[in-house]
Coordinates of C-alpha atoms and ligand atoms in Angstrom, one line a residue:
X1026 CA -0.4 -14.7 12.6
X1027 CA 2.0 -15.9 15.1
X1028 CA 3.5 -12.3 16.2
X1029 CA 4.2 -9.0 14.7
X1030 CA 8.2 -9.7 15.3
X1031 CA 9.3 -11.5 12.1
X1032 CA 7.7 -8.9 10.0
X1033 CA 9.4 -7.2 7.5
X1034 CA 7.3 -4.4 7.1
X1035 CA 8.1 -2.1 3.8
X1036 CA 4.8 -0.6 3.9
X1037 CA 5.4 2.6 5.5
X1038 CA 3.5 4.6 3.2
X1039 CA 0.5 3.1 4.3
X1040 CA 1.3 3.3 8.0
X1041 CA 3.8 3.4 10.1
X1042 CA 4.6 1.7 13.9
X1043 CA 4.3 4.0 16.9
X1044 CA 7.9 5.0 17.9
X1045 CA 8.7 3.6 21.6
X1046 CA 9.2 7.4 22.7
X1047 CA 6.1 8.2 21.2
X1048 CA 4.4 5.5 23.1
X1049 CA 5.9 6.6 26.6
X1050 CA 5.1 10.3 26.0
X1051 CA 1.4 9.1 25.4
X1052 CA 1.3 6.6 28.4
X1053 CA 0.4 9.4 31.0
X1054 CA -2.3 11.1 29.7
X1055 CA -4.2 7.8 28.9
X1056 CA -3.2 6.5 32.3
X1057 CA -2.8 9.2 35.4
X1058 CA -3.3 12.3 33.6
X1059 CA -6.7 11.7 32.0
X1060 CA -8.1 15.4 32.8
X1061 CA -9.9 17.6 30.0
X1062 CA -7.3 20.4 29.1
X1063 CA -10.2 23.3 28.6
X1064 CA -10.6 22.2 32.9
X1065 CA -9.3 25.1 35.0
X1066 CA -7.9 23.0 37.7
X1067 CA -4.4 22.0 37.9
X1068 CA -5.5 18.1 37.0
X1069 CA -6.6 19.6 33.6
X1070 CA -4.1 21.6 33.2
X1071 CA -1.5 19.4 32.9
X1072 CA -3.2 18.0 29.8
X1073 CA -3.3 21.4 28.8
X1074 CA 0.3 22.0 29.1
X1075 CA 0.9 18.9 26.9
X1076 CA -0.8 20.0 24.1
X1077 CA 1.2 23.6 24.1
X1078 CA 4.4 21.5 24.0
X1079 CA 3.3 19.2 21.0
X1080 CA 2.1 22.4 19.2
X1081 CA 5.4 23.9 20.2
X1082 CA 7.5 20.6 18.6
X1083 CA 5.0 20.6 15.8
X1084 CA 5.9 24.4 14.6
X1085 CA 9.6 23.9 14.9
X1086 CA 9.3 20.8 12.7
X1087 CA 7.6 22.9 10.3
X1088 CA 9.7 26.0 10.2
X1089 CA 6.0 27.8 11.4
X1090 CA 4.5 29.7 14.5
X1091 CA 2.5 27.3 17.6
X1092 CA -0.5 29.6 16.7
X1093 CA -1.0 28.3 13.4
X1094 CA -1.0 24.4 14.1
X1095 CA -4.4 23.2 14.5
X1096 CA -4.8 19.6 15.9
X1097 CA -7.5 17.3 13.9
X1098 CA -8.4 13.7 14.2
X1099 CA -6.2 12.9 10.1
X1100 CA -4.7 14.0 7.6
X1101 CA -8.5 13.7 5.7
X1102 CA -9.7 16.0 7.9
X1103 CA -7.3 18.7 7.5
X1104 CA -7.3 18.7 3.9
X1105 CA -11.2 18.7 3.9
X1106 CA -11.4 21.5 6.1
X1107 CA -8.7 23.2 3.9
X1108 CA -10.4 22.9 0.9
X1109 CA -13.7 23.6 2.0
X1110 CA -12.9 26.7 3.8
X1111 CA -11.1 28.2 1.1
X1112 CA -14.6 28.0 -1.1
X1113 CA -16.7 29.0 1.4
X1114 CA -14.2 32.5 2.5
X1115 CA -14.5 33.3 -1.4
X1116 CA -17.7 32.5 -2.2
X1117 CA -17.5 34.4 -5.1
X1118 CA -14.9 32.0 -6.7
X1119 CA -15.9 28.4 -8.1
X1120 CA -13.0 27.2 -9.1
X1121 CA -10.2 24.5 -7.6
X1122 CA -6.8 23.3 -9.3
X1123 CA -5.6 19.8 -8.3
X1124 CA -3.4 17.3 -9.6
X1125 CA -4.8 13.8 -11.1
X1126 CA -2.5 11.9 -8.8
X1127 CA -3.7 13.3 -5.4
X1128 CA -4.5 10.9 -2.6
X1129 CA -8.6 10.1 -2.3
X1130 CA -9.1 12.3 1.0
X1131 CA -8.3 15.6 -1.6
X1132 CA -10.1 13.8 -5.1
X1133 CA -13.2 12.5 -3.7
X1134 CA -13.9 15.7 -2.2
X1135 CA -13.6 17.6 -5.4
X1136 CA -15.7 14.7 -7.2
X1137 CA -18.0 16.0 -4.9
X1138 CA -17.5 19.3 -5.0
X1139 CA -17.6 18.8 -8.7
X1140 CA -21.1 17.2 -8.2
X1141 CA -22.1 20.2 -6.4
X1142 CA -21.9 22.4 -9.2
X1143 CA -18.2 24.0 -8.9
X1144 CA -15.5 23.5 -11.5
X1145 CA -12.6 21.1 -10.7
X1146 CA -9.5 20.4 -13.3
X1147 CA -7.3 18.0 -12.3
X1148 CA -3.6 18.7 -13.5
X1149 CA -2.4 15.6 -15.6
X1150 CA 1.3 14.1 -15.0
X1151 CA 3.7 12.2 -18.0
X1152 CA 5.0 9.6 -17.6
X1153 CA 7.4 10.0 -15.0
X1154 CA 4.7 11.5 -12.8
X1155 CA 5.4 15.0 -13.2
X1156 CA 3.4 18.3 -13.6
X1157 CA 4.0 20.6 -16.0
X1158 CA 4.1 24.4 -14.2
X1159 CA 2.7 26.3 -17.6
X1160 CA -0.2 23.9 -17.7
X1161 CA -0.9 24.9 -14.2
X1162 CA -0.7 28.6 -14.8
X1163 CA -3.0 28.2 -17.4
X1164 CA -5.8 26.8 -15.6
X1165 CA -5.5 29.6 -12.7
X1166 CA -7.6 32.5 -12.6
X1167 CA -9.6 35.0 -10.9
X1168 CA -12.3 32.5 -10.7
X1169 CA -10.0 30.1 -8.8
X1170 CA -10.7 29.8 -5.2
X1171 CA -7.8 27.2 -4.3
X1172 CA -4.9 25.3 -5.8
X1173 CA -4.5 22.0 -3.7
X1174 CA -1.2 20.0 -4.8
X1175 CA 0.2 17.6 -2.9
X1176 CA 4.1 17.8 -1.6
X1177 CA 4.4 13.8 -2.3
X1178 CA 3.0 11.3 -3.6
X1179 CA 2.1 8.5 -1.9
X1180 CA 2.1 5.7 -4.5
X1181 CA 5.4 6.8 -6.5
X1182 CA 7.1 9.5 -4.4
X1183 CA 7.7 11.8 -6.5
X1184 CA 8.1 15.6 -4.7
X1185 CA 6.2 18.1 -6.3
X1186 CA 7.3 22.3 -7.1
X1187 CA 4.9 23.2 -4.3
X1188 CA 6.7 26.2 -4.0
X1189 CA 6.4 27.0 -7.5
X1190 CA 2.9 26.4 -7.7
X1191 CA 1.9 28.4 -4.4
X1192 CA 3.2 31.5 -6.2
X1193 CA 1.3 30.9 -9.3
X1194 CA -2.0 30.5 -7.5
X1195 CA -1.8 33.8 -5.0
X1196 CA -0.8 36.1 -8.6
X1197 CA -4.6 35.5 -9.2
X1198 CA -5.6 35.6 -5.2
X1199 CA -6.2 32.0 -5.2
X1200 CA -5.5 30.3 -1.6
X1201 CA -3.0 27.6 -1.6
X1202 CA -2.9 23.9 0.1
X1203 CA -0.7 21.2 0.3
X1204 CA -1.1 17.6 1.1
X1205 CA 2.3 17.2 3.0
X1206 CA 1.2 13.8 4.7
X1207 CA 3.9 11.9 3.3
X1208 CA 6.8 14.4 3.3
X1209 CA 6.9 15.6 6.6
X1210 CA 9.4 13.9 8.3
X1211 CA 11.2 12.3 5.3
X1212 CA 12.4 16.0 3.9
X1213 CA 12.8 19.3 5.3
X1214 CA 9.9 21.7 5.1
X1215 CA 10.2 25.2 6.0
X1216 CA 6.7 27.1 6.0
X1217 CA 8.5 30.8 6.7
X1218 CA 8.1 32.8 3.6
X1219 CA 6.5 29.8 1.9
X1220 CA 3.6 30.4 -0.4
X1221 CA 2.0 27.7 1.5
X1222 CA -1.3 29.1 3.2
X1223 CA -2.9 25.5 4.2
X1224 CA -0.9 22.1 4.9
X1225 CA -1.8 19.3 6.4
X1226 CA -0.1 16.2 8.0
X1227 CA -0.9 12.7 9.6
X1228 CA 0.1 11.2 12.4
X1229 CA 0.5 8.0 11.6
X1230 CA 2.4 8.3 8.5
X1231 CA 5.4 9.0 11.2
X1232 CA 5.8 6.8 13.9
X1233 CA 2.4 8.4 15.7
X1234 CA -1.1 6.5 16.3
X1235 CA -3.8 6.9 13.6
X1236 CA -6.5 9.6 13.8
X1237 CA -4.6 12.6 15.2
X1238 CA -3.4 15.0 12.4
X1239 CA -2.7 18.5 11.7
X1240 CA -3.8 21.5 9.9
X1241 CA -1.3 24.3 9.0
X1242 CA -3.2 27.7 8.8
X1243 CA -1.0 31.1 7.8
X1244 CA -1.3 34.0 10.5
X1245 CA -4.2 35.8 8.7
X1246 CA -5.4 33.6 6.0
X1247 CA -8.9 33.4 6.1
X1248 CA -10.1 30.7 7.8
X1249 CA -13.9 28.6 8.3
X1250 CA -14.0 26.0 10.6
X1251 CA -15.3 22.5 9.4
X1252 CA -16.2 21.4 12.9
X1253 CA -18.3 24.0 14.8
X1254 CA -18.9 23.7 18.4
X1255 CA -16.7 24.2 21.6
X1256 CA -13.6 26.6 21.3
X1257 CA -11.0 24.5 21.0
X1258 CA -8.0 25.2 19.3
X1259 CA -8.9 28.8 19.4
X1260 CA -12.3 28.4 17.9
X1261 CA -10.8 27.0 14.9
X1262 CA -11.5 23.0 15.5
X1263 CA -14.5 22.3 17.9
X1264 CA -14.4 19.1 20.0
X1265 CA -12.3 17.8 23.4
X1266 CA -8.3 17.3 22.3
X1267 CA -6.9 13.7 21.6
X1268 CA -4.5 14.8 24.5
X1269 CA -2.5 11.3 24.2
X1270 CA -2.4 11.2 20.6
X1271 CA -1.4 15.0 20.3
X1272 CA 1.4 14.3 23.2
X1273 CA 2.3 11.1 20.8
X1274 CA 2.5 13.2 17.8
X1275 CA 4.7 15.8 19.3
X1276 CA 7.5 13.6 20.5
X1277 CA 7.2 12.2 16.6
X1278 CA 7.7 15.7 15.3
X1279 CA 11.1 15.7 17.7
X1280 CA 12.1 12.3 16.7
X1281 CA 11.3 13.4 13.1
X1282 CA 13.7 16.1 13.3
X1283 CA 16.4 14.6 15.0
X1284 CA 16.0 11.5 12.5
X1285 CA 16.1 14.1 8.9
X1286 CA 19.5 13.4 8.2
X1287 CA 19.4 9.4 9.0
X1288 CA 16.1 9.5 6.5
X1289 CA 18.2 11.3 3.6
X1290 CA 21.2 8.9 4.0
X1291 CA 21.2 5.3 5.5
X1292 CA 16.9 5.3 4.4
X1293 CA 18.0 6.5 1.0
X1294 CA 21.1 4.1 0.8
X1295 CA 18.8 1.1 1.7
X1296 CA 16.1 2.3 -0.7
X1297 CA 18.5 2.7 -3.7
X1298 CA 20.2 -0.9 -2.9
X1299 CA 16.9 -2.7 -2.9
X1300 CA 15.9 -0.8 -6.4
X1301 CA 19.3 -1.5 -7.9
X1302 CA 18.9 -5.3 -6.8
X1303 CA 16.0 -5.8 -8.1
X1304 CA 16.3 -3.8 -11.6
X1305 CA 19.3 -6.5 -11.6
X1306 CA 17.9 -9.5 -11.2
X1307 CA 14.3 -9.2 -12.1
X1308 CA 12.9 -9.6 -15.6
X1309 CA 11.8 -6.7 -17.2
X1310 CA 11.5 -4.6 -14.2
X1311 CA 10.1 -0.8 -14.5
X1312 CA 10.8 2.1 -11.7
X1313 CA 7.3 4.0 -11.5
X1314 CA 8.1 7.7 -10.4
X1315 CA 10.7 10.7 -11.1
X1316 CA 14.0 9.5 -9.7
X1317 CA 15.5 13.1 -9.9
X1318 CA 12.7 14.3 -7.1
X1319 CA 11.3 11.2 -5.3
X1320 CA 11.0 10.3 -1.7
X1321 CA 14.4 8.8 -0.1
X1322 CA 11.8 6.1 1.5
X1323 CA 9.5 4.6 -2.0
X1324 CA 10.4 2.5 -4.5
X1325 CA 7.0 1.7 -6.9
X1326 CA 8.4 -0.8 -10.0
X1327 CA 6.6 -2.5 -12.3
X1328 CA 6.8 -6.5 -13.0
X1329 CA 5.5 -7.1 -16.6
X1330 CA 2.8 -9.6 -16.8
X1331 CA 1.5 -10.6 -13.5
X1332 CA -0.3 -9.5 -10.8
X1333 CA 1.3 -7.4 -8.1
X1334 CA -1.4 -9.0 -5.8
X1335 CA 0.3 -12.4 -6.5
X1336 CA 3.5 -10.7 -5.5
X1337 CA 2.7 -9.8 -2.3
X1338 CA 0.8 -13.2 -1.2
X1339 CA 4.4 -14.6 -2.2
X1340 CA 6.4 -12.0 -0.3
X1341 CA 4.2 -12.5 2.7
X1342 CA 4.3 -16.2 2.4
X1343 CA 8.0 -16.7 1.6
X1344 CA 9.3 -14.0 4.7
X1345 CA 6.6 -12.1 5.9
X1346 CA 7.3 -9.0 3.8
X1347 CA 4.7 -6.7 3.8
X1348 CA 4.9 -4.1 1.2
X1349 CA 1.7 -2.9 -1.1
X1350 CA 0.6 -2.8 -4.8
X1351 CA -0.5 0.9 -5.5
X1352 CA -2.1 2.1 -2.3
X1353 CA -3.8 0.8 0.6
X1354 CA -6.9 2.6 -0.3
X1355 CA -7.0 1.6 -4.2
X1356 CA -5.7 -2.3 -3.3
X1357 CA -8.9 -4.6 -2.2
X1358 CA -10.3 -2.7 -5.3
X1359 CA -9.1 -4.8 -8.5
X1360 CA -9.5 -1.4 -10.5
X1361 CA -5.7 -0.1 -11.5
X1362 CA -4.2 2.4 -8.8
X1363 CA -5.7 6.5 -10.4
X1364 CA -1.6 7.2 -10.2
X1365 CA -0.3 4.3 -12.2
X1366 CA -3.1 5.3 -14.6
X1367 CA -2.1 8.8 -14.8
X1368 CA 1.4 7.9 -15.6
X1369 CA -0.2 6.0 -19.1
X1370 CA 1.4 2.6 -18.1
X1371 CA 0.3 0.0 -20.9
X1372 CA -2.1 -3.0 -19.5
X1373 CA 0.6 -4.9 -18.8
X1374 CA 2.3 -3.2 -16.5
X1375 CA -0.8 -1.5 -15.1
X1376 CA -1.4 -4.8 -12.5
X1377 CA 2.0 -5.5 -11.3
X1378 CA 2.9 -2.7 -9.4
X1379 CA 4.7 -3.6 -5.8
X1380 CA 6.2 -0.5 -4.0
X1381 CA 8.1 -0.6 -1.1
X1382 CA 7.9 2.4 1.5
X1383 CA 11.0 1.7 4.1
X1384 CA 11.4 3.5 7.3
X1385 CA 14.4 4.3 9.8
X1386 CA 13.4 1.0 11.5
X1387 CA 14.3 -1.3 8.4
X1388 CA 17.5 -2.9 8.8
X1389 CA 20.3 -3.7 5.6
X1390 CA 19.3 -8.0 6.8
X1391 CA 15.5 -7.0 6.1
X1392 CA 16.7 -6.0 2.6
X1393 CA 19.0 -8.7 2.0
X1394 CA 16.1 -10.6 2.5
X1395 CA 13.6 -9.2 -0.1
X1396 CA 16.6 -8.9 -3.0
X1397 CA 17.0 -12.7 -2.1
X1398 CA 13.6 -14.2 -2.2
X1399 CA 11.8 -11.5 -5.0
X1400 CA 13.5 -12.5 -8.0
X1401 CA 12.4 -16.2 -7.6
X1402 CA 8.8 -15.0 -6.9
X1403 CA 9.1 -12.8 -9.9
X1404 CA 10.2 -15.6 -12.3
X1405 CA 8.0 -18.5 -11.3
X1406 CA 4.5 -15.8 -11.5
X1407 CA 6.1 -15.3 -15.3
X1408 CA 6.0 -19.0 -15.7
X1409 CA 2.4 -19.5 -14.2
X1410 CA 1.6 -16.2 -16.6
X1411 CA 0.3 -17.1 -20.1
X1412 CA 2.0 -14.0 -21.3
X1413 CA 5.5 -14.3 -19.2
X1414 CA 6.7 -16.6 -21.8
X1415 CA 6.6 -14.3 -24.6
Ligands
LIG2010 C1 -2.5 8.8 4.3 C2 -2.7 10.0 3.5 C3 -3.7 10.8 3.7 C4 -4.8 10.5 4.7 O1 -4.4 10.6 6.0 P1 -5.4 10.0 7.2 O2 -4.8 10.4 8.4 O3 -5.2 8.5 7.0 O4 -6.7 10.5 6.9 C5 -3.8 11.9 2.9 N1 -2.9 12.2 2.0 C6 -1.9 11.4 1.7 C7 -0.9 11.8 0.7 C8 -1.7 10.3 2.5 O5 -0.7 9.5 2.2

């Protein structure tokens, strides 16, 4: 690859670039300031005076209190720990209520769980993606240790009722978690008076570096740590702080904030242009997702008859567009995406799923670009397809 500048990268979903800011706010502590914050010298207390800032930044982003942020290497990690403290603070309770469409860091732990002898159900979506709230209430009881639900997805966008849902699971004393890796900072989220009693978030699903996340924790909800050793982070997350990456990911919950508005507006105007130019010129195109509660950034539509693969060697080839088909963690697999599945999409729409996740650093030229060169790439794959000609 020549260099990363003539990219036109609409795969935010999957990752995103480090902010410049973030970068310089990390700079010093992997550079001068290298001291261990638990240190009582002044060396290491700078370090340590870092981290209350980036809590600080963190709780304002989320409408919650520094005390209840508590720094972890992903968003995996916080909604392992979430899930697996919740069954082990009521161990008399061996039930958990998901969705079908979470992300694998929250389903392959209750495939596991599941394996270990507790009782999962997995909350189907229609069509559009959606839960239905009396299906949910249904399958809550006093047996039910957690509900986990994520706040959006990351395949299709759609925003779920978390809010809704929370309340449903503490009538019966279940604990609640959300997966809110791919809202926070593209809508507002206020955790004050929320049913929410877990939530976690990733850095590098906003503009900071991979492996530093967060998890949420209510004042008072009972808690077990996953990681057991020193007594960092108040004795809820054992192991010497990711001082750079938590300095990183404080300045991104900042620039998060001060970006909200920009991310509901010129985002969502750039998102909506690129789906409208496509559902115009494309052949039988499909938006995957609930357009009356989606994310201002996604845009997940079908192409009938070829492979969304095929698409994005084209899109990469013809402009350097790099956008995904399903998710980066399902793609490399040639099995069908779980949430493209759990929508019921025929077999021929199952395969040619692009989406495009957009940040605050696309420009209205990168999108001119993909509305120009798609619809050619769309139409030749038909031809090459021995169904396209139907
Ligand atoms: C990316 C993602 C995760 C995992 O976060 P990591 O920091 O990569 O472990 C979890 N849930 C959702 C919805 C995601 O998009």
């Amino acid at each position: 690859m020549e260099s990363s500048t003539d990219i036109i990268y609409v795969d935010n979903n999957a990752t995103t670039r480090l902010a410049p800011e973030v970068v310089e706010a990390m700079t010093p502590f992997l550079t001068t300031w290298y001291g261990n914050p638990s240190s009582p010298h002044p060396f290491g207390n700078e370090a340590a005076k870092a981290i209350v800032h980036a809590r600080e930044a963190i709780a304002t982003l989320l409408g919650a209190e520094p005390e209840e942020i508590i720094f972890t290497s992903c968003g995996s990690e916080s909604d392992s720990t979430a899930i697996r403290s919740a069954l082990e603070t009521q161990r008399g309770r061996r039930r958990v209520l998901t969705t079908a469409v979470e992300h694998a860091a929250v389903l392959n732990l209750c495939k596991y769980l599941q394996h270990n002898g507790l009782h999962v159900d997995y909350l189907p979506v229609d069509s559009q993606g959606r839960i239905n709230l009396e299906q949910a209430k249904a399958l809550i009881n006093d047996d039910t240790a957690i509900v986990s639900c994520m706040w959006a997805n990351n395949e299709i966008g759609n925003i779920y009722p978390v809010e809704a849902l929370g309340q449903l699971a503490h009538a019966h004393g279940a604990l609640f978690h959300v997966d809110a890796v791919q809202a926070v900072g593209k809508i507002p989220i206020n955790l004050k008076d929320s049913s929410i009693d877990f939530l976690s978030l990733s850095g590098h699903k906003l503009h900071a570096p991979k492996g530093i996340g967060v998890l949420y924790r209510r004042r008072f909800t009972p808690f077990q740590p996953y990681l057991i050793g020193g007594h960092q982070e108040s004795g809820q997350r054992a192991g010497t702080e990711n001082v750079a990456s938590i300095a990183g990911l404080g300045r991104a919950a900042e620039l998060a904030m001060a970006h909200m508005d920009e991310e509901q507006s010129r985002v969502r105007a750039m998102r909506d242009r690129l789906e409208a130019g496509l559902v115009a010129s494309c052949p039988d195109p499909l938006v995957n997702g609930d357009r009356q509660s989606r994310l201002p950034n996604t845009l997940n539509i079908c192409f009938r008859y070829i492979e969304g693969e095929s698409i994005l060697l084209r899109l990469y080839e013809t402009a350097h567009i790099c956008a995904s088909s399903g998710s980066a963690c399902t793609s490399g697999s040639l099995e069908p995406s779980h949430v493209l599945r759990a929508l019921g999409l025929d077999y021929r729409s199952l395969h040619g799923s692009v989406r495009f996740s957009l940040s605050r650093y696309n420009t209205d030229a990168e999108i001119d670009t993909i509305l120009q060169v798609t619809p050619g790439i769309i139409r030749s794959l038909r031809e090459l397809s021995p169904f396209g000609r139907l």
